[in-house]
Each structure stands twice: as C-alpha cells, then as structure tokens.
GROMACS .gro file of C-alpha atoms in nm:
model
  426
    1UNK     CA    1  -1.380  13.937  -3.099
    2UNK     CA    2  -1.249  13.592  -3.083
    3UNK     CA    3  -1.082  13.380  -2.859
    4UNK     CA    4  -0.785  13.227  -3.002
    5UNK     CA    5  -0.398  13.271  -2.980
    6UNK     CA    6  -0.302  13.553  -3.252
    7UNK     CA    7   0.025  13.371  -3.248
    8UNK     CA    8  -0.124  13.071  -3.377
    9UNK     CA    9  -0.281  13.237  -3.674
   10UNK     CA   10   0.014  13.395  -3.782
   11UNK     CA   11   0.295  13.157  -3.720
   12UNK     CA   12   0.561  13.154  -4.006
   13UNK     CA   13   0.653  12.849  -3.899
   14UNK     CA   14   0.384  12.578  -3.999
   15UNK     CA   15   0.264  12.291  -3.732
   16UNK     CA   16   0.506  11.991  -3.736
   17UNK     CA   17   0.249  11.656  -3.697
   18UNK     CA   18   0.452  11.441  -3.409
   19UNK     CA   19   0.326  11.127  -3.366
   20UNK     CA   20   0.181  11.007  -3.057
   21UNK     CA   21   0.392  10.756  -2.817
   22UNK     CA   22   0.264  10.445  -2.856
   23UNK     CA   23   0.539  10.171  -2.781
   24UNK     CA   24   0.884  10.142  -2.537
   25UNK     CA   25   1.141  10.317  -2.649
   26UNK     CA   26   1.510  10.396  -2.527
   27UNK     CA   27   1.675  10.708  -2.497
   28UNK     CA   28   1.926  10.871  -2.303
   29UNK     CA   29   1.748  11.176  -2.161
   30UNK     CA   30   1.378  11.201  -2.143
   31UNK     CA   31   1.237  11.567  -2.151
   32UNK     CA   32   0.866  11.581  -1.987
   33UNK     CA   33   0.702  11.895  -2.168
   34UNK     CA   34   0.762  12.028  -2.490
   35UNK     CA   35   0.796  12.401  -2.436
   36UNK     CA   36   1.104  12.670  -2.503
   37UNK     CA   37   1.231  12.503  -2.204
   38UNK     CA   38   1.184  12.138  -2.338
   39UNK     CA   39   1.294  12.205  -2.667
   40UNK     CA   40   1.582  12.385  -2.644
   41UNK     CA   41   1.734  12.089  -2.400
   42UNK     CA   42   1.638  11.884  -2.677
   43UNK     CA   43   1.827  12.075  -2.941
   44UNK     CA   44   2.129  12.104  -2.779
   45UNK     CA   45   2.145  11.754  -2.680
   46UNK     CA   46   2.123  11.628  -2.986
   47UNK     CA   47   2.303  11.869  -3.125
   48UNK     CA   48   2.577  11.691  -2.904
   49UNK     CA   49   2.511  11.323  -3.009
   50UNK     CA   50   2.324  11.251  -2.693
   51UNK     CA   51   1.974  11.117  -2.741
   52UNK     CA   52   1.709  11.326  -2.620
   53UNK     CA   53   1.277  11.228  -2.635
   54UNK     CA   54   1.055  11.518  -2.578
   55UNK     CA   55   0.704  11.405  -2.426
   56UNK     CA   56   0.464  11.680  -2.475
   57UNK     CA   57   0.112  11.643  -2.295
   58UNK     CA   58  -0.100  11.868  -2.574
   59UNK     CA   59   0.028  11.986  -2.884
   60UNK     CA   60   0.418  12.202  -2.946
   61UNK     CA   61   0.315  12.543  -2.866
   62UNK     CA   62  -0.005  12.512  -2.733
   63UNK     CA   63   0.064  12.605  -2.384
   64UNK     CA   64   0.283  12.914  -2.223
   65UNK     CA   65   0.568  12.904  -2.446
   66UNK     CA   66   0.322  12.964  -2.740
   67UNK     CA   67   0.059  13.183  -2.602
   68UNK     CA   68   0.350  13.478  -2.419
   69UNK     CA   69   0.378  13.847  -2.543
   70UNK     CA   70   0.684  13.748  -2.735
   71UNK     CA   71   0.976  13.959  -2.572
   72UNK     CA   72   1.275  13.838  -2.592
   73UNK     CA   73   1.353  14.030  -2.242
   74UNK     CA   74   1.717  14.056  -2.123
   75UNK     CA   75   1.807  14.043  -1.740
   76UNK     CA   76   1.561  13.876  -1.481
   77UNK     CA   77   1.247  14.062  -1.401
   78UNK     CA   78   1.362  14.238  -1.073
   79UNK     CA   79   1.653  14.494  -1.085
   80UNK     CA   80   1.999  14.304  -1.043
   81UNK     CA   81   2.036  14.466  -0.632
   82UNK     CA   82   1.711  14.317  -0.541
   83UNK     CA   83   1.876  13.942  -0.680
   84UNK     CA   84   2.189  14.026  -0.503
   85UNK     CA   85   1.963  14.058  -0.172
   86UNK     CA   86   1.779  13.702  -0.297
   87UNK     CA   87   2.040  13.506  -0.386
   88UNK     CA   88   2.373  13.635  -0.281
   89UNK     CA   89   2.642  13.882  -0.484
   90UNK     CA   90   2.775  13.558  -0.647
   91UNK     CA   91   2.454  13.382  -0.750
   92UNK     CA   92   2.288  13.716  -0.820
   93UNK     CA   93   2.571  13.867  -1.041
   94UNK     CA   94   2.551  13.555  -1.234
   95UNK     CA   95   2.154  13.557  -1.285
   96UNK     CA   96   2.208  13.885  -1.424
   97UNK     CA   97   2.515  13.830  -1.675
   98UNK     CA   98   2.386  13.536  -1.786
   99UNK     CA   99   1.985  13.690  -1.819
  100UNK     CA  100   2.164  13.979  -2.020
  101UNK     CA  101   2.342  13.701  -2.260
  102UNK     CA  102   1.987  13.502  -2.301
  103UNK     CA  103   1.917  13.731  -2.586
  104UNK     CA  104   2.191  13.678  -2.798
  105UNK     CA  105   2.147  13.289  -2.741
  106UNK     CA  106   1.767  13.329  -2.890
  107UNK     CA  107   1.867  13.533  -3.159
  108UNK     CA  108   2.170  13.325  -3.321
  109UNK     CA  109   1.919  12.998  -3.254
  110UNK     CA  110   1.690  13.193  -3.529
  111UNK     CA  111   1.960  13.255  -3.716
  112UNK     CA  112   2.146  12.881  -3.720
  113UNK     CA  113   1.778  12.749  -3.784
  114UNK     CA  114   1.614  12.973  -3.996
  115UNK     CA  115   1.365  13.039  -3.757
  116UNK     CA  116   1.077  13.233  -3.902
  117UNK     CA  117   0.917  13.378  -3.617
  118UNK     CA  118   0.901  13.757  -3.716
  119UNK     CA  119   1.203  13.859  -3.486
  120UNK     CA  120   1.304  14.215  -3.398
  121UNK     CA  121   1.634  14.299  -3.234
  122UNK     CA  122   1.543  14.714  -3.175
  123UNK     CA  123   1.491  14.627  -2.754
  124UNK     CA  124   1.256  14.670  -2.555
  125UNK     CA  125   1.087  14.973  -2.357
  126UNK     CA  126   0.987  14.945  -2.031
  127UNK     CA  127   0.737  15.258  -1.952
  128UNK     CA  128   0.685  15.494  -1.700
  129UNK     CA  129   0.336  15.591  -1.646
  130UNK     CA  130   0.393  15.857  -1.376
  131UNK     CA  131   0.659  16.008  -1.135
  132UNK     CA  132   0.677  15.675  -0.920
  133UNK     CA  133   0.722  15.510  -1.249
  134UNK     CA  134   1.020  15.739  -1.334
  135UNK     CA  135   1.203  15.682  -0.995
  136UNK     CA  136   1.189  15.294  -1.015
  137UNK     CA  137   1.313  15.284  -1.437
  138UNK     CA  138   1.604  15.553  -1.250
  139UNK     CA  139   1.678  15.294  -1.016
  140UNK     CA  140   1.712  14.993  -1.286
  141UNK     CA  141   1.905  15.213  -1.562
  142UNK     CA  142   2.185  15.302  -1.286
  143UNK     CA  143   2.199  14.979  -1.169
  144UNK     CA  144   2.233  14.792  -1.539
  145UNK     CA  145   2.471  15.083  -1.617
  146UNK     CA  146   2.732  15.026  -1.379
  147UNK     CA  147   2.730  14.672  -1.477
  148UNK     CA  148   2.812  14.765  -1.830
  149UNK     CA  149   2.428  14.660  -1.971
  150UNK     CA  150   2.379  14.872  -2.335
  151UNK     CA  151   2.048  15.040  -2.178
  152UNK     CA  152   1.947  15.430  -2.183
  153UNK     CA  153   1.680  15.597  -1.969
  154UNK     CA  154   1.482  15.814  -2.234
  155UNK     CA  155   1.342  16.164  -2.154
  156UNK     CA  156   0.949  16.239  -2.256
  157UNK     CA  157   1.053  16.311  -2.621
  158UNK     CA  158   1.282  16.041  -2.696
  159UNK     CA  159   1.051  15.812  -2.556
  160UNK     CA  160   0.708  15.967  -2.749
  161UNK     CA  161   0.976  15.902  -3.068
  162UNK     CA  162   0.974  15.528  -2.971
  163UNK     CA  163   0.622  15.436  -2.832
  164UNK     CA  164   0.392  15.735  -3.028
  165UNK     CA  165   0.258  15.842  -2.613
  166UNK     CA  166   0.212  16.181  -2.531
  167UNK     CA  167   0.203  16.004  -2.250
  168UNK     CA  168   0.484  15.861  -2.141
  169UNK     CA  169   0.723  16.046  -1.918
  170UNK     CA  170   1.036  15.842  -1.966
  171UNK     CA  171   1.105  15.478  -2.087
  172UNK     CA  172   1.415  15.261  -2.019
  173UNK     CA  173   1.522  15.107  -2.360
  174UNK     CA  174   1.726  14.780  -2.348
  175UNK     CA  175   1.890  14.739  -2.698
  176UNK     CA  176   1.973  14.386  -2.606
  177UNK     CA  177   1.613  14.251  -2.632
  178UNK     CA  178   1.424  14.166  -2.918
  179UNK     CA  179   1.037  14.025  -2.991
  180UNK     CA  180   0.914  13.731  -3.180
  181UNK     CA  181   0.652  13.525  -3.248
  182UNK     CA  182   0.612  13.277  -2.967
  183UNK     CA  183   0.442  13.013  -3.163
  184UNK     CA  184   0.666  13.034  -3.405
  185UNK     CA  185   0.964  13.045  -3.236
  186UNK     CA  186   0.858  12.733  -3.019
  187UNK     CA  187   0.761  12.585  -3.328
  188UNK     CA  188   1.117  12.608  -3.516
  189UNK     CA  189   1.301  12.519  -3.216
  190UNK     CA  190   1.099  12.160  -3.255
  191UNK     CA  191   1.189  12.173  -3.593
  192UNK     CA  192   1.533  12.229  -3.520
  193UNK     CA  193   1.566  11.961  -3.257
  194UNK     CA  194   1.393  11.665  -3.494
  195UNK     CA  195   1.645  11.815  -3.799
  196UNK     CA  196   1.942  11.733  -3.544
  197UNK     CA  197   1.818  11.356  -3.432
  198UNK     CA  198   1.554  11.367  -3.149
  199UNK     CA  199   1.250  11.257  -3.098
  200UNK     CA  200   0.936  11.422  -3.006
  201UNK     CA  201   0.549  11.288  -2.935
  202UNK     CA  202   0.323  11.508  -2.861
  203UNK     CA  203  -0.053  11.429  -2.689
  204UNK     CA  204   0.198  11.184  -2.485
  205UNK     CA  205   0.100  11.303  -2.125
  206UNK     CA  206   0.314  11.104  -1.842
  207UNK     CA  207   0.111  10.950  -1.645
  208UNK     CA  208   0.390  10.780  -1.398
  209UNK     CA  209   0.759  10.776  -1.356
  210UNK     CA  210   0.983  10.509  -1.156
  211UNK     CA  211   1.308  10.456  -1.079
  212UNK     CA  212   1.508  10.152  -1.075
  213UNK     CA  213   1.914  10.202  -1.012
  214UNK     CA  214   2.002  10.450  -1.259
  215UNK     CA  215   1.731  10.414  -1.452
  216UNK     CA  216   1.380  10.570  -1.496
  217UNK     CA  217   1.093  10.433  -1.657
  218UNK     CA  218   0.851  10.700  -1.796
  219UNK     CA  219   0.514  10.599  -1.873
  220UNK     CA  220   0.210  10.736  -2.090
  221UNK     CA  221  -0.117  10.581  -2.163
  222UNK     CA  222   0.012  10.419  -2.470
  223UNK     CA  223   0.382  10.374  -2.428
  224UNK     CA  224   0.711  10.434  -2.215
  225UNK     CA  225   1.010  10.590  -2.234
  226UNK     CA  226   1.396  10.433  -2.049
  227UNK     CA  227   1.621  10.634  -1.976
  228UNK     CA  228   1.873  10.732  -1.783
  229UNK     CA  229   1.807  11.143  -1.674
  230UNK     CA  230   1.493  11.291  -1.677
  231UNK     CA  231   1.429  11.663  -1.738
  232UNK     CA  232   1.052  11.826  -1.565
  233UNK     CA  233   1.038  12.097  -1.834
  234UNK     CA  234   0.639  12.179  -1.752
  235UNK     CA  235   0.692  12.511  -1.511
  236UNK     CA  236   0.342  12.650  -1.538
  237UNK     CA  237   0.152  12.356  -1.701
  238UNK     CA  238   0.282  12.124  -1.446
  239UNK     CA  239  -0.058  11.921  -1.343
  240UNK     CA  240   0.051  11.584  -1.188
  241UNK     CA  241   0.077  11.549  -0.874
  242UNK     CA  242   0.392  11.309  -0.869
  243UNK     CA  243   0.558  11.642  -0.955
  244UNK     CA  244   0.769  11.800  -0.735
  245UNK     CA  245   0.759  12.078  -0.953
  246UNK     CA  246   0.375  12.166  -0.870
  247UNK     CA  247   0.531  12.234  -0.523
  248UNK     CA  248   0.742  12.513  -0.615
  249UNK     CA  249   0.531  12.752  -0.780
  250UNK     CA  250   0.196  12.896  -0.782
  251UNK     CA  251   0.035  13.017  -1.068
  252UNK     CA  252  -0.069  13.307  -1.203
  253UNK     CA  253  -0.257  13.452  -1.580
  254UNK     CA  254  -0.156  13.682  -1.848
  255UNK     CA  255  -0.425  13.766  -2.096
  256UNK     CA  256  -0.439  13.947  -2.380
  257UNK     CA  257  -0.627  14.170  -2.676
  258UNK     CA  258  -0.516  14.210  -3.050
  259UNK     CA  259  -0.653  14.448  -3.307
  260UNK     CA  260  -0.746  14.402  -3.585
  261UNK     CA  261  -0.404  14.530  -3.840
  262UNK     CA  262  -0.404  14.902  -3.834
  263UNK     CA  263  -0.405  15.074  -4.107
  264UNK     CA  264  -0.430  15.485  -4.054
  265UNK     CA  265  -0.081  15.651  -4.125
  266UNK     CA  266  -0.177  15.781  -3.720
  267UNK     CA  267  -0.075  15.404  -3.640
  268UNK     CA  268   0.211  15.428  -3.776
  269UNK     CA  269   0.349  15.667  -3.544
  270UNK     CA  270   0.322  15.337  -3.252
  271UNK     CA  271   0.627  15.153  -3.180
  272UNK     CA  272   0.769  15.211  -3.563
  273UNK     CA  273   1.092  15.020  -3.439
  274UNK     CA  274   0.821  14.799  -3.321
  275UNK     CA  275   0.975  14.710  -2.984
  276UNK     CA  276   0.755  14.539  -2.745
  277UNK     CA  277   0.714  14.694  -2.431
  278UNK     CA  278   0.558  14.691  -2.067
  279UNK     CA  279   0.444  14.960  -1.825
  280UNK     CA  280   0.529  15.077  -1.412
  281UNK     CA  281   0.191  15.065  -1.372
  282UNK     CA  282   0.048  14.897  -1.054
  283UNK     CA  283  -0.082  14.578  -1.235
  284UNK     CA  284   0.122  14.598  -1.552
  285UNK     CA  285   0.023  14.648  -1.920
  286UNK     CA  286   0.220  14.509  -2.191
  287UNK     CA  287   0.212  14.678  -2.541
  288UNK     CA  288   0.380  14.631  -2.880
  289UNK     CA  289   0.294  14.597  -3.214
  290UNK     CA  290   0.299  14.280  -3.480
  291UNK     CA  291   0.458  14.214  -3.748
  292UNK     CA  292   0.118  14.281  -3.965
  293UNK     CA  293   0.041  14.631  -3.743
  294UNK     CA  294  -0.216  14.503  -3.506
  295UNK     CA  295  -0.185  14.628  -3.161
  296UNK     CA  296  -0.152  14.393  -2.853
  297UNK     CA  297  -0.211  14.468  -2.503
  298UNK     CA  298  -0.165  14.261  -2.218
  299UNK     CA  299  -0.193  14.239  -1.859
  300UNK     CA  300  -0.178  13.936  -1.551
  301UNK     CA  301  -0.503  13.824  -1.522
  302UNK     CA  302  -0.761  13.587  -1.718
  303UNK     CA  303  -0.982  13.668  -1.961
  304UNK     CA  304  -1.138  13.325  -1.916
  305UNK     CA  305  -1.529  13.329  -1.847
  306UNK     CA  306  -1.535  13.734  -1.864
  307UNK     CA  307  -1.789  13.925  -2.022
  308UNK     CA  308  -1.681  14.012  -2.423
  309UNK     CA  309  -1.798  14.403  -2.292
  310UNK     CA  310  -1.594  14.380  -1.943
  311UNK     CA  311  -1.262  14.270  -2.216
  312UNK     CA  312  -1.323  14.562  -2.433
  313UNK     CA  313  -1.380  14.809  -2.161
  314UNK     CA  314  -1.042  14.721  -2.019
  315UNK     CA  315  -0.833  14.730  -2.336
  316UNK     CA  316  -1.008  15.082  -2.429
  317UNK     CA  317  -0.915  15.225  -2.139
  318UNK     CA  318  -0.525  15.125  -2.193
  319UNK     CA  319  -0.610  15.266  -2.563
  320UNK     CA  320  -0.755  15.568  -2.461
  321UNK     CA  321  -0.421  15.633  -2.179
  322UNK     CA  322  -0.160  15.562  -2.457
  323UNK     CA  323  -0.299  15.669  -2.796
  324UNK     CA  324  -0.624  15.849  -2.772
  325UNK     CA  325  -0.599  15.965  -3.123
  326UNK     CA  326  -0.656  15.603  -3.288
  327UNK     CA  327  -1.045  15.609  -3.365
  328UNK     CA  328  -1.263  15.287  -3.463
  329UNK     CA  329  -1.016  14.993  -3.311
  330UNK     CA  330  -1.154  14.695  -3.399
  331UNK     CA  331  -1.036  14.384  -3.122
  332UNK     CA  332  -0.994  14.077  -3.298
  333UNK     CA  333  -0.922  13.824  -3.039
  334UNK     CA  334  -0.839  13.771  -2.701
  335UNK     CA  335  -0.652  13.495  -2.497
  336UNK     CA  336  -0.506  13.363  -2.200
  337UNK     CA  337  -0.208  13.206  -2.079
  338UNK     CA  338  -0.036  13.073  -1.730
  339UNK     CA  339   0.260  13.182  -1.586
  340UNK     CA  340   0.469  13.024  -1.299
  341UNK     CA  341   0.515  13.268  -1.010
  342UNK     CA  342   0.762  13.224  -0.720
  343UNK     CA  343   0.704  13.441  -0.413
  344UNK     CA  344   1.039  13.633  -0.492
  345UNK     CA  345   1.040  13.633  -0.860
  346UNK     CA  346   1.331  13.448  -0.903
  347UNK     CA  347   1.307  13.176  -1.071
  348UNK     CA  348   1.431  12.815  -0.940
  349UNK     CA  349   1.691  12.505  -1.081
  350UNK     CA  350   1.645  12.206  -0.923
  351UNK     CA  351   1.743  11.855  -0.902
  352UNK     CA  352   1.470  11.703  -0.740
  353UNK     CA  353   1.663  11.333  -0.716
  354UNK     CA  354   1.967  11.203  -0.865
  355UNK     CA  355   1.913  11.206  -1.237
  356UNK     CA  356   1.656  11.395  -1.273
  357UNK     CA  357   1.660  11.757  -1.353
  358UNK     CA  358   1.378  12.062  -1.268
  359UNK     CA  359   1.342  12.415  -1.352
  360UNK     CA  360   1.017  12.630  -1.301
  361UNK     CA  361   0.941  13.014  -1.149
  362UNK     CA  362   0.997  13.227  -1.463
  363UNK     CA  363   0.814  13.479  -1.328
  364UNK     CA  364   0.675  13.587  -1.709
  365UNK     CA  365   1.028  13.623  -1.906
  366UNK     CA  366   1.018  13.242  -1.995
  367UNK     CA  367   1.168  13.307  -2.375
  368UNK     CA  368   1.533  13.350  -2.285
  369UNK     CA  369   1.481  13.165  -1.962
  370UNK     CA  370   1.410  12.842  -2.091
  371UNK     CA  371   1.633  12.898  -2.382
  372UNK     CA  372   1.909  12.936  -2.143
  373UNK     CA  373   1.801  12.704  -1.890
  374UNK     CA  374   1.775  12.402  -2.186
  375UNK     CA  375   2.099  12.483  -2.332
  376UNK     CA  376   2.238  12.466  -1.932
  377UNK     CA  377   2.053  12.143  -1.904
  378UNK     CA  378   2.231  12.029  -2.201
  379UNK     CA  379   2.534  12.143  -2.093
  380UNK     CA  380   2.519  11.952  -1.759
  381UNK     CA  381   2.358  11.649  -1.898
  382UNK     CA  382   2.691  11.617  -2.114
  383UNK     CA  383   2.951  11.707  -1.891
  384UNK     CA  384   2.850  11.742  -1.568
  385UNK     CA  385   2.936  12.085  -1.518
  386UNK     CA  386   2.685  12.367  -1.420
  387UNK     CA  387   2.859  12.639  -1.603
  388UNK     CA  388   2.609  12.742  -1.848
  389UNK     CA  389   2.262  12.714  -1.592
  390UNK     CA  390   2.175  13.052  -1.586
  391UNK     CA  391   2.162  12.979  -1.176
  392UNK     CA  392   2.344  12.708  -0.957
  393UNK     CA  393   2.124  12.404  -0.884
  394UNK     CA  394   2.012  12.386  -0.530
  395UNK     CA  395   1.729  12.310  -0.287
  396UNK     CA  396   1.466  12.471  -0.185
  397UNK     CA  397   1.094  12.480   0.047
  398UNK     CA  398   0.816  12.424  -0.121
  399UNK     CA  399   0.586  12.726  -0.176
  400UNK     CA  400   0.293  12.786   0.086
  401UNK     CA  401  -0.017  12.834  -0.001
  402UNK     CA  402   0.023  12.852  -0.352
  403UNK     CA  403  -0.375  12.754  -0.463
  404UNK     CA  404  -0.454  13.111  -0.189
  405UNK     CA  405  -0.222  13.305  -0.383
  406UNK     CA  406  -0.310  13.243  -0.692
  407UNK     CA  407  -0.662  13.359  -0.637
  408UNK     CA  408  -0.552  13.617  -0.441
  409UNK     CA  409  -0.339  13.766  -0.742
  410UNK     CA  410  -0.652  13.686  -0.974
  411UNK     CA  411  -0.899  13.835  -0.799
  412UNK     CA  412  -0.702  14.185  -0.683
  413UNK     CA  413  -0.597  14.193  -1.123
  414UNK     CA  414  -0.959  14.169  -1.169
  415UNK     CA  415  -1.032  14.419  -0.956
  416UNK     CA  416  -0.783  14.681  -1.077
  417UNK     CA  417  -0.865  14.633  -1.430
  418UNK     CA  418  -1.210  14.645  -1.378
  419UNK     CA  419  -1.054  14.969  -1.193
  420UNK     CA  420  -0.893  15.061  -1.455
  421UNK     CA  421  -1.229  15.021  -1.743
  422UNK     CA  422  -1.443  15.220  -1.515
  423UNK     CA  423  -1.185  15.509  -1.525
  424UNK     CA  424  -1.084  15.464  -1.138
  425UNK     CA  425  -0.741  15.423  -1.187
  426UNK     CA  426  -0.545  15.499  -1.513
   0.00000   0.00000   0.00000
C-alpha cells in the first residue's frame, strides 16, 4: 500500500507545465492559489476580457482541490434550518439555492471545456448507519423537500439497490450531485482558463503583498505581480502569516484508502450507478467507487505518520460493516488532505480591505463551493455586484483557538477510528 493521490494516477486530464514567475508583470486581478477556487475566478474572468494571473505556491492540483473525495455535493453541509439559524432566513435561503445550483455550474464547465475528469451525474447518497442516522437523513429530506430540492429518502431496499449494504437502513439520494475526478477536474479548469487568456505560474509562492492607492504589488521570490484586486483563494493551504485568511479557519484532515480495481461480479453489486456517498456515522465515512472499480473510503483524520497495519485495520473494519462478502481486498494507496473548518460549518466571503477579495471555511464540499464562489468573484470583480457569491460579503471575528481545535478534532478522529479497527464502535 502506497502513499500517493489515486487521483493523480488516474487523471484524464494530463499535467499542464506552467512556468515559474520570474519577472514583473501587470494584470488586472491577481489570484493567490491555484485551486477550484482560484481557477474558476480565473476562467470566468477571462472569459470576460478582464486579465486575471493565478499564483500557485506548489503545483495545479497538488493540494485540497486535487486530493478531495470528488463529490460534486449540492446544498451546504448542514441542513438548510440550521443556516437559517446561522445566517438569517435571507442569507440562509440564499446559501441553500445557490449550493443546490453549484452542481449544474460544475457540470456544464465539463461540458463547455471538455473536461475529462470521469464525471457522474446519478447523485449522491448520504447513509444511515442506524436509527439516529435515519431520524437526522428524515430531518434533511423534509426540509430540501419543501424547498422544492429533487431528493428522495430511500427505504432499506431501495437503498441496498444503490449502495450493495445489507446494511444500510435508509439513504437520502440527491439527484442533483454528481462525482469526478478532482485532479482532473482542477486540472481542466487550468486548462480552460490559459485556453481563454490568463496566466498561471505555479511554484510562485507570495512571499509579500503591499498596497499603494489602488494598487497592490504582489511579490514572489523571483518576480511580482501589479494589479489592481487581489483574490486569497488558499482556504486550507493558507500558510503566511500576512494572511488574514489563516485567521478565519482552523484546520482539519480527510484521509483516505483505495483498492486495488475490483474485479469479482460480487463488486459489481457496489454503487453500480456509482454515486459517491458518505455515512451518519459519528466520525463520518465516505464511500464510492472509481471510474476503474476500485473502492475508496474516507474519513476526517490523517493518515500521516500512522502505522501501514493501524490504516488497514481501519478501512477493514468499514469493509467488513458495508460489504462483508468482498474477500481478498487488496489497498493500493492511501492519502491525506486538509480541509478548512469554521466553528459553524458555514463557510465565509470576505473582503478583507478594499480591493482585495477572501473566501475560506468550506467545511469539506469545496468542489461546487469554489466553483461558485470563483464565478461570484468574477462576477463582482466585473461589475460590482454580489449577485452570483453564493453568500453576501461581510465581516467577521477571527476564529479562537484554531491550532487547539485542530488537534482536538485530530486526536478524538484518531481515537474513534482506532475505535472503530478494534471493533469498539461500528
């Protein structure tokens, strides 16, 4: 069992070589990070004649926006009531319109571009894994319902049809949502935005920004970029400490474990619409199934610096919960990603001074987040209206503690999954 990104490996979409930034340039909108987030600002910038420069730190894909479970997930993570309570019936109803629309906006980018990141548009399942699990999907199916959202709560048989469980009591299907390769996808939005006129560099990290009047200065170890709006498109990968972004989030890890491709006709009783899915378990498991039948789990957590046997021991006991009849699963790799976390998963839109523009918190659905967000930024950038931001910009405190929670997160997921391998919880 390795550890590499399966995405990676399997990407459709080949890596694009971007040049690193060494000189001054000019530009009308720099965009620090070269994510979904990043990118899609980019792309619809340019798509609109305004000049955008993308400096990524590593490599396009290499961080989150590469290294996620691939759902294209409609609607925010928590049910649209508990936003309402957050952020207020107008602000909430909007999150969740606009969060049910992301989907749509991912899928017709694949289609304008030619995107070939192994998309599926069959929805996604959300799981229950006992009777607590069926009173909370319940709770989110009548509450989507009302607001007109395509979703149906599945009984134990329709949802052993979908996922291949015995044991699954009930699953909430959303036949808005979709998967994809993450890499991939990442990889032909940068494709798309170069096509349509801007400019990207990766292994560019800033390393110091400055304002004078309207304009900023951006500056790497080799070059600069003027211009005169600035986008922070880093969320979880956000590292400098001129940031204001770092202050409004706290991070948090998402591992995971693919097979090796299946290839017993038993396998291909899991997921054959292959949605991707997640569980109502405590600490969550996400499962699906790739385009070449391996099976991925994930959960929050890091797999970094665990034991090969204390990775395997987890990921058999999600195997043996969900399909006990597979025999001889080989694990082919593992890996780890970050995830921005706000203390009430909801994620924020910022401007953190005039002219420049922030957005971080996804709170793990950062696919049609930061494809909506960019396209918002875009949207704003050119006309100055805040229509299409998926959430009002606005202020807000700076999150407390945030180095205490993240190891408080990391070490209770630890503990439950090590939990859940030694058969103390399911």
């Amino acid at each position: 069992m390795e550890q590499k990104c399966l995405w990676e490996n399997t990407s459709s979409e080949p890596p694009l070589s971007f040049p690193r930034l060494q000189s001054s340039v000019e530009s009308d909108v720099v965009i620090i990070g070269g994510g979904i987030t990043g990118l899609s600002t980019a792309l619809h910038l340019a798509e609109n004649n305004i000049s955008a420069t993308v400096l990524e730190s590593g490599y396009i894909a290499s961080g989150g926006s590469g290294r996620n479970v691939g759902l294209v997930n409609a609607g925010a993570w928590i049910p649209p009531n508990d936003i309402l309570k957050i952020l207020g019936n107008d602000n909430g109803e909007r999150v969740t319109r606009m969060m049910g629309e992301a989907p749509a906006l991912v899928f017709s980018l694949i289609d304008k571009y030619g995107i070939a990141c192994d998309a599926t548009r069959s929805g996604t399942l959300h799981l229950a894994h006992n009777e607590n699990g069926i009173k909370d999907l319940q709770r989110r199916y009548e509450q989507l319902a009302s607001r007109g959202a395509p979703v149906e709560l599945l009984n134990r048989q329709q949802a052993q049809q979908l996922v291949g469980s015995e044991n699954v009591p009930a699953a909430l299907l959303d036949k808005r949502a979709g998967t994809l390769n993450p890499t991939a996808y990442t990889r032909g939005l940068a494709r798309a935005a170069k096509q349509n006129g801007a400019a990207i560099y990766e292994q560019s990290a800033v390393k110091g920004v400055s304002r004078s009047g309207t304009q900023w200065t951006i500056t790497t170890e080799e070059g600069s970029v003027k211009a005169s709006r600035v986008v922070l498109a880093t969320n979880a990968y956000t590292e400098e400490d001129w940031s204001t972004v770092k202050q409004n989030f706290f991070k948090a890890w998402y591992f995971q474990v693919a097979s090796s491709p299946l290839e017993s006709a038993e396998a291909q009783t899991i997921f054959p619409h292959r949605q991707g899915s997640w569980d109502t378990k405590t600490v969550l498991s996400s499962i699906r199934r790739d385009a070449q039948n391996r099976l991925l789990f994930g959960s929050m957590g890091s797999a970094q610096g665990k034991p090969a046997a204390w990775i395997r021991g987890w990921v058999n006991s999600q195997l043996r919960f969900y399909f006990p009849f597979l025999r001889k699963v080989q694990w082919e790799c593992f890996w780890t990603g970050t995830i921005g976390f706000t203390p009430n998963h909801t994620f924020r839109i910022f401007e953190p001074q005039p002219g420049m523009l922030a957005v971080t918190g996804y709170n793990g659905r950062g696919v049609t987040t930061g494809t909506a967000t960019g396209k918002g930024f875009a949207h704003y950038l050119a006309t100055g209206e805040q229509s299409l931001l998926p959430l009002p910009m606005q202020q807000y405190k700076p999150v407390s503690y945030s180095s205490l929670r993240s190891s408080a997160f990391e070490n209770g997921f630890t503990l439950y999954h090590t939990g859940q391998a030694l058969r103390i919880f399911a």
